Structures are given as structure tokens and as C-alpha cells.
Coordinates of C-alpha atoms in Angstrom, one line a residue:
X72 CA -27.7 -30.7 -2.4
X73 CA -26.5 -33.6 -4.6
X74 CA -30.0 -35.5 -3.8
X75 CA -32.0 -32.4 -5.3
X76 CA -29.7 -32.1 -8.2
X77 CA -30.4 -35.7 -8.9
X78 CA -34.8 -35.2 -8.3
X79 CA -34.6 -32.3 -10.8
X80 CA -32.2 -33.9 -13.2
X81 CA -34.8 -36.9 -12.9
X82 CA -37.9 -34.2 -13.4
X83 CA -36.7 -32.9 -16.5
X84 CA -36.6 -36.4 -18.6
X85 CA -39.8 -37.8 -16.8
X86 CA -41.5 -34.8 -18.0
X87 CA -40.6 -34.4 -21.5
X88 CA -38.8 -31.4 -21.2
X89 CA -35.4 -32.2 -21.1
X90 CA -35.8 -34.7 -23.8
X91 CA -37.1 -31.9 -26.0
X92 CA -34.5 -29.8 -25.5
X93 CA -31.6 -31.6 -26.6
X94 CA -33.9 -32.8 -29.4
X95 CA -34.3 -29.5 -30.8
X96 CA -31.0 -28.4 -30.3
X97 CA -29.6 -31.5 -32.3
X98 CA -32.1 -31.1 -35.3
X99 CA -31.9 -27.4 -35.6
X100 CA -27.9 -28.0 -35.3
X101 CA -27.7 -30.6 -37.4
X102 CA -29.8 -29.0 -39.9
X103 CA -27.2 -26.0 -40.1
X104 CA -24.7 -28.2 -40.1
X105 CA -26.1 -30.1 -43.0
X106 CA -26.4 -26.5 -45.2
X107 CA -23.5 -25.0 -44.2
X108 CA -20.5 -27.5 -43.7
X109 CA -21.9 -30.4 -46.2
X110 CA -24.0 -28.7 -49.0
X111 CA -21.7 -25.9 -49.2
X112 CA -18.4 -27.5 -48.3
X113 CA -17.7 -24.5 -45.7
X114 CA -15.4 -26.2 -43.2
X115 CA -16.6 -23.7 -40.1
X116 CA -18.5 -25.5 -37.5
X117 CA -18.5 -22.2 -35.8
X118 CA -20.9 -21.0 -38.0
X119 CA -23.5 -22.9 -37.8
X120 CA -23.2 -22.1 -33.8
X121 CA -23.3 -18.7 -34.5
X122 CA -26.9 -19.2 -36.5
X123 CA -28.3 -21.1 -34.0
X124 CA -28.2 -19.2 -31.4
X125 CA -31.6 -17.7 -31.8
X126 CA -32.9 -21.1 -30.7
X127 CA -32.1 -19.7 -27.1
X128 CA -35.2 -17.5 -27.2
X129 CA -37.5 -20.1 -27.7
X130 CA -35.7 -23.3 -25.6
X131 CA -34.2 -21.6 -22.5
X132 CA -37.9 -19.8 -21.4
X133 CA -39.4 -23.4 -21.8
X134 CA -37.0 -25.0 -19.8
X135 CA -36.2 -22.8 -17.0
X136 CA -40.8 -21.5 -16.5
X137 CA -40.9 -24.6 -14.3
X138 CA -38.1 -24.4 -12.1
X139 CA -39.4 -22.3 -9.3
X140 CA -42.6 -21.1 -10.5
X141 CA -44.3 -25.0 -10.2
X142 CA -42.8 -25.1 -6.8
X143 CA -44.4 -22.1 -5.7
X144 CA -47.9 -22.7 -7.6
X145 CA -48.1 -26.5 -5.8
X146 CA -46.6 -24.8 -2.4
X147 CA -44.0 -27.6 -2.5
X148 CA -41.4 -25.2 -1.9
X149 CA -42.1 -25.0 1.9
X150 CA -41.0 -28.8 1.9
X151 CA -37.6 -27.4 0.0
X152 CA -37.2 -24.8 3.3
X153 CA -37.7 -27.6 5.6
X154 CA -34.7 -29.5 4.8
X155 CA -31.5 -29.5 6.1
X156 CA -29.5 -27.6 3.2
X157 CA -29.5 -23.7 2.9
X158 CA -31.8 -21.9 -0.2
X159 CA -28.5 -21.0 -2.1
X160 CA -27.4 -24.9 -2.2
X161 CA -31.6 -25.6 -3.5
X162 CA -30.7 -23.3 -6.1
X163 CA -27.5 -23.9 -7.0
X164 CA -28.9 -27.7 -7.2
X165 CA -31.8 -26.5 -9.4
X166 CA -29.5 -24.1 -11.6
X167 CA -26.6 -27.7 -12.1
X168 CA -29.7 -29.9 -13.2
X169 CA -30.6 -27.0 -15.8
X170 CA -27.2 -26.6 -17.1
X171 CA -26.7 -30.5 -17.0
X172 CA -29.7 -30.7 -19.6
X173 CA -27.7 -28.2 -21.9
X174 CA -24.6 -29.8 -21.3
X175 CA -25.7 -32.9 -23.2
X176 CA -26.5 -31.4 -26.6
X177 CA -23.6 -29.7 -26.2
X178 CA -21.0 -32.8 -25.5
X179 CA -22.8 -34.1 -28.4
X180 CA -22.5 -31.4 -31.1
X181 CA -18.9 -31.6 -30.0
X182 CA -18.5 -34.5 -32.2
X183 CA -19.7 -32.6 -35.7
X184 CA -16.0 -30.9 -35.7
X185 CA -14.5 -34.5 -36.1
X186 CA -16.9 -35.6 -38.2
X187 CA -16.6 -32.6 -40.5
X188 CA -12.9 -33.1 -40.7
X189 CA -13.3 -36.6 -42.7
X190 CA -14.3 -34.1 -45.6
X191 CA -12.0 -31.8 -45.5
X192 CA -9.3 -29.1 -42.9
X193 CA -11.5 -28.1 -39.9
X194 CA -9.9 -25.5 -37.3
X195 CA -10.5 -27.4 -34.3
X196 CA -9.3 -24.5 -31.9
X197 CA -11.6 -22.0 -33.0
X198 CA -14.6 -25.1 -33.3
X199 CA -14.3 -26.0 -29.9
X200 CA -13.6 -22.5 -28.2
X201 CA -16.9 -21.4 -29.7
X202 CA -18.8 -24.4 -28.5
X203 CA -17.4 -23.6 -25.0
X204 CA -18.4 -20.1 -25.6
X205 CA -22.1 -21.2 -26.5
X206 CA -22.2 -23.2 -23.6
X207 CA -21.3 -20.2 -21.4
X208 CA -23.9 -17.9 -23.4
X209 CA -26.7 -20.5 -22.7
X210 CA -25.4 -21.0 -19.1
X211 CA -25.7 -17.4 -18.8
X212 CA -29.8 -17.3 -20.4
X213 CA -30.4 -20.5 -17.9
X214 CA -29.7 -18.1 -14.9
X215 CA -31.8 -15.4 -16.4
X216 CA -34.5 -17.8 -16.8
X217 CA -34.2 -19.2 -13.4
X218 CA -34.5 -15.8 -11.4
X219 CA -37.4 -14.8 -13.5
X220 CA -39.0 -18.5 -12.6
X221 CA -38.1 -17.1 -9.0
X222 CA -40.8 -14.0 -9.7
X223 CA -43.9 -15.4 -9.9
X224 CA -45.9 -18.4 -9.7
X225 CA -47.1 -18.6 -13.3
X226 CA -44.7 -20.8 -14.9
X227 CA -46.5 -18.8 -18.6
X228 CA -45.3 -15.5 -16.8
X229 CA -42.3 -16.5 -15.9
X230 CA -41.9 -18.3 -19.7
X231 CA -43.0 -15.0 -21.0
X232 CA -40.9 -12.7 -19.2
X233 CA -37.5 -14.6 -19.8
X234 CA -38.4 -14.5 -23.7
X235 CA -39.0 -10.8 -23.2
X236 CA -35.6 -10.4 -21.5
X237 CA -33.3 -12.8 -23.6
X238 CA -35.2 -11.1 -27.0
X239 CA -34.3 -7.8 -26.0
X240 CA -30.5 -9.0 -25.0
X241 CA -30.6 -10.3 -28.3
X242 CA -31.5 -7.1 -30.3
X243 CA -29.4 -5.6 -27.9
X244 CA -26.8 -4.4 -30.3
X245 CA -29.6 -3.5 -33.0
X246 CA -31.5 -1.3 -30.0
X247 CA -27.8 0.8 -29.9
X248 CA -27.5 1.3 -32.8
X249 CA -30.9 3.2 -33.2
X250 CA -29.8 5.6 -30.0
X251 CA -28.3 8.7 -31.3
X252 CA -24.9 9.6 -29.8
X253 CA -25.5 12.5 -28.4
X254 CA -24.6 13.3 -24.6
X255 CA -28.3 14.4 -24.0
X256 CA -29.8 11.0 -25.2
X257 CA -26.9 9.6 -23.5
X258 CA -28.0 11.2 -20.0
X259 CA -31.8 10.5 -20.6
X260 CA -31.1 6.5 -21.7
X261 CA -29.0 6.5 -18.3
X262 CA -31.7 7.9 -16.6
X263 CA -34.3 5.7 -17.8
X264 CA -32.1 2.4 -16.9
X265 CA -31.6 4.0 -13.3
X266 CA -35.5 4.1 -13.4
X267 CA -35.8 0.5 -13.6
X268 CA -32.7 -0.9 -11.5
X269 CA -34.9 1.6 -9.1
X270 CA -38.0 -0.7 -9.5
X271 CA -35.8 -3.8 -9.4
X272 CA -35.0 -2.8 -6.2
X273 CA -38.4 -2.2 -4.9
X274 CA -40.3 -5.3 -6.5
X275 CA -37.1 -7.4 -4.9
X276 CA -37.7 -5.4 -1.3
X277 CA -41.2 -3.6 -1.2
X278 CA -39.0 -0.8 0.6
X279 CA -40.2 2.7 -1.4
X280 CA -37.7 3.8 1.1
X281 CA -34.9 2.6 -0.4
X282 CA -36.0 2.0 -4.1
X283 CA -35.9 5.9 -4.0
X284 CA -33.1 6.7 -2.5
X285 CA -31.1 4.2 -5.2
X286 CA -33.3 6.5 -7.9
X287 CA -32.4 9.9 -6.0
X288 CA -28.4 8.7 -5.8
X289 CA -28.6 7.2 -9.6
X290 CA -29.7 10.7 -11.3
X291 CA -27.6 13.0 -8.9
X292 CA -24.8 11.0 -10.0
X293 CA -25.6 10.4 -13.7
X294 CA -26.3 15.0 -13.6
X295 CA -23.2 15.9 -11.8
X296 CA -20.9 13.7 -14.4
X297 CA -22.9 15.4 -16.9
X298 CA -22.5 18.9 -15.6
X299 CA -18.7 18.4 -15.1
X300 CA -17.6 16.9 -18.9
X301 CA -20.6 16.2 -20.6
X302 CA -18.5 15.0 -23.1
X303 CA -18.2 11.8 -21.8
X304 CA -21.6 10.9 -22.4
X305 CA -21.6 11.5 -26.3
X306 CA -22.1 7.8 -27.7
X307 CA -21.7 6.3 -24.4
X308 CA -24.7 4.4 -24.1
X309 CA -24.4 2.9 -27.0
X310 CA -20.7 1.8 -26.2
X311 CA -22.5 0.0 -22.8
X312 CA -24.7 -1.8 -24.4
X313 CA -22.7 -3.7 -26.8
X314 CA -19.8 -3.7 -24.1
X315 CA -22.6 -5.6 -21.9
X316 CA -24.8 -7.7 -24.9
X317 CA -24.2 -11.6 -24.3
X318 CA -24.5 -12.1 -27.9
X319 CA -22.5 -10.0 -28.8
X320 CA -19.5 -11.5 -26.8
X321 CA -20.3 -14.9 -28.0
X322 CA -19.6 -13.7 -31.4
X323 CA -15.6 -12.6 -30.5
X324 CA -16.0 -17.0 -29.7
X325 CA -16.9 -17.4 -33.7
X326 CA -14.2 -14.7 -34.8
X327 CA -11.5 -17.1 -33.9
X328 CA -10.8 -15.3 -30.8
X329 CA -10.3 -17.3 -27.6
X330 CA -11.9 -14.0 -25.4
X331 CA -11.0 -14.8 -21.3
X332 CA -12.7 -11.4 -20.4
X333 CA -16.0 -12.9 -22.1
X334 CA -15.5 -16.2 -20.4
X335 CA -15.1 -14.0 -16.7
X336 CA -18.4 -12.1 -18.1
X337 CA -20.5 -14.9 -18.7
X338 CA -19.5 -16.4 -15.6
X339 CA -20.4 -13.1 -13.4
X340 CA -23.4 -12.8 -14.7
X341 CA -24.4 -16.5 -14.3
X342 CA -23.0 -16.0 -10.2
X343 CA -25.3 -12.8 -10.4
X344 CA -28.3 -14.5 -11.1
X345 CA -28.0 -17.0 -9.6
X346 CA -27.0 -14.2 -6.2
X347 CA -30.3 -12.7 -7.2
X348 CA -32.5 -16.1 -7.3
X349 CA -31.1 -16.6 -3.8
X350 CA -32.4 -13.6 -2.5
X351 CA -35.9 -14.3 -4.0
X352 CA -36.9 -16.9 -2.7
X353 CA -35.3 -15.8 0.2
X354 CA -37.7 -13.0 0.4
X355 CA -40.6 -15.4 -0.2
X356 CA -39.0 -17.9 2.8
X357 CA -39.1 -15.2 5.5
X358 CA -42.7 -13.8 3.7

């Protein structure tokens, strides 16, 4: 495992790609930095992490399109089943070389707090617990990236579809707003989501079988709640989406809030994609 960590690690600088990354980060960071905190002598470094964070939707599709998809285009991933360490320590291996790559701007922009504090009163706690909570949110986009890489063998599909993903995460909150809180729309929204977890199910098993039955079980549930209190379902869509938006959580981080339930969050869902990147290229192993 350690060995593949280190080849990928190694793949990412001798290709550019990790190089550019941290690049960008650090000029679009310091560039905030350099409005906010210097020119306009606002002493919150958490800020300037909470601007940047739309830098995710360009940067984390780039950096995660190669890390399955290549393998798949070139066929070199029947060497990776060949050798003596399971699929979930390969991608556990891949997803720790990904996260290493992030890690580096992110040890560095942890020096702007002290620097900042030569000018003037910085808050340290609420600095650093929002640069461990956009290390989290990016650790969290990395793992979406890497089981979409795990889809297909177009690394410009797999690029495209984790922008598609991560941008709607990001208007996440904006896309509830719009909902109306009514239990009907409610219902329907419910419906519609149990639609597609239906046809994750199906392009992840080819089973019709069973992508139906989740369907059949998903909207009997979602009408019988409804027909018993239908009350429940008046805004409650809207309440799950920003309960479930990344962003969203990130910003309790830049609040001044040290949030453990976002900390478990992000961590769940970075296990859960991770679970589901297994189980692809598990599917492709035994295919």
C-alpha cells in the first residue's frame, strides 16, 4: 500500500499536476489574503478561506479526472489487481496521495495567521479551526472526485462530472432556497432524489431487479409518511439540503464555531466515497 501511495504521490509532481495545484491555491490565497487582511486591515484569516473556496470547483475535478480513469483508459489497472494488496488498500493509497497534494498548500497557508499577527490581534482559534475545516471540506470533494474517476475511462468525463457534482453541492443552499415549502413539493423533491439513488443503484449493479425494488420501497415509504402527517414534509426538503450542503458546514468553521458534528460529517462522507470507489472498481475487477 505504502509503495503505491509513494508511485502516485511521485505521478502527481512528475506530471505537473500536483505542482499546479498548490500553485493556485497559494496565489488565489495569497491574493485574498493580500485584499482582505493587508489592504483592509481586517485581521480574519478566516475569511479569506471562506472566499476561496470556490477554487474547489475548478482544482479538485483536475486533480482527482486522472486517478482511476487513466488507469482504466491504459488497462494498467489489471497490473493494480495483480498485486498482492486488496482494491480497498489501492484506493485508500490513491485517495492519501490526493489528500497529501492538498495537505501541502494547506500546512503552508497555516503560516499567514502568524504572519498576519505582526500587524495587528489575530484569533488564532477560530484561524486555524477553519483551516482544519477547509482541509476536511476539500478532503471531502477529493473523494467525490475519486469515485467519479472510478465511473468511466474518460478522465474529461470524469473531470466534467465531478465539476457537475461539487457545483451543484455548492449552490446547494441557493437550489433550497428556490423550493417552495410546501409538503407536496416536499414529497415530489423526495421522490425525484429516490429516482436517482434508484439509478445509482443500477449503473453501480446493472441489476433492474434491484434498482426497482430500492425505487418501489423509496416512494411507498416516502407516501405512507405522507398519508399519515403530511405535515412533516412542509419545508422539509429544504431543511435536508442545507442540513446535508458541505459548504454550508464549512461556513459554522468561519463563524467562530469549532462544529465536531461537521468534523464527523465530513469524515463520513469521505469513508463513503471512498466505500463506494471500492466497490467500483470492484465491479470492473470481477467484470
Amino acid at each position: 500500500m505504502y509503495a503505491i501511495y509513494k508511485k502516485e504521490l511521485k505521478n502527481y509532481f512528475i506530471s505537473m499536476y500536483g505542482y499546479i495545484f498548490i500553485a493556485f491555491m497559494l496565489v488565489v490565497a495569497g491574493v485574498f489574503t493580500t485584499i482582505i487582511n493587508l489592504m483592509s486591515g481586517y485581521p480574519s484569516f478566516e475569511n479569506v478561506l471562506g472566499n476561496i473556496t470556490m477554487v474547489f470547483l475548478l482544482i479538485i475535478p483536475i486533480l482527482t479526472m486522472r486517478s482511476i480513469a487513466e488507469e482504466r483508459h491504459a488497462k494498467t489497472d489489471q497490473l493494480l489487481y495483480s498485486l498482492p494488496v486488496s482494491v480497498t488498500q489501492v484506493v485508500v493509497a490513491k485517495y492519501l496521495a490526493m489528500f497529501t497534494v492538498l495537505l501541502i498548500p494547506c500546512a503552508i497557508m497555516g503560516l499567514y495567521p502568524l504572519i498576519l499577527s505582526i500587524f495587528g490581534t489575530v484569533h488564532f482559534g477560530t484561524a486555524y479551526a477553519s483551516l482544519l475545516g477547509f482541509l476536511l471540506l476539500g478532503g471531502t470533494l477529493l473523494s467525490i472526485g475519486l469515485f467519479m474517476s472510478s465511473l468511466t475511462e474518460s478522465q474529461v468525463i470524469a473531470a466534467v462530472t465531478s465539476f457537475g457534482v461539487i457545483f451543484a453541492m455548492y449552490l446547494m443552499n441557493a437550489l433550497a432556497s428556490l423550493i417552495p415549502g410546501g409538503a407536496m413539493a416536499s414529497l415530489i423533491a423526495f421522490a425525484i432524489v429516490a429516482a436517482v439513488f434508484a439509478f445509482a443503484v443500477y449503473s453501480l449493479t446493472k441489476n433492474s431487479t434491484v434498482a426497482g425494488i430500492t425505487l418501489a420501497v423509496g416512494i411507498f415509504l416516502l407516501a405512507a409518511i405522507y398519508f399519515i402527517n403530511s405535515n412533516l414534509f412542509a419545508g422539509l426538503f429544504s431543511k435536508v439540503l442545507n442540513w446535508l450542503s458541505v459548504f454550508e458546514r464549512f461556513n459554522t468553521f468561519t463563524s467562530g464555531l469549532f462544529d465536531l458534528t461537521s468534523i464527523v460529517y465530513y469524515i463520513s462522507l469521505i469513508a463513503f466515497f471512498v466505500f463506494c470507489t471500492v466497490q467500483s472498481v470492484e465491479k470492473r475487477r470481477w467484470a
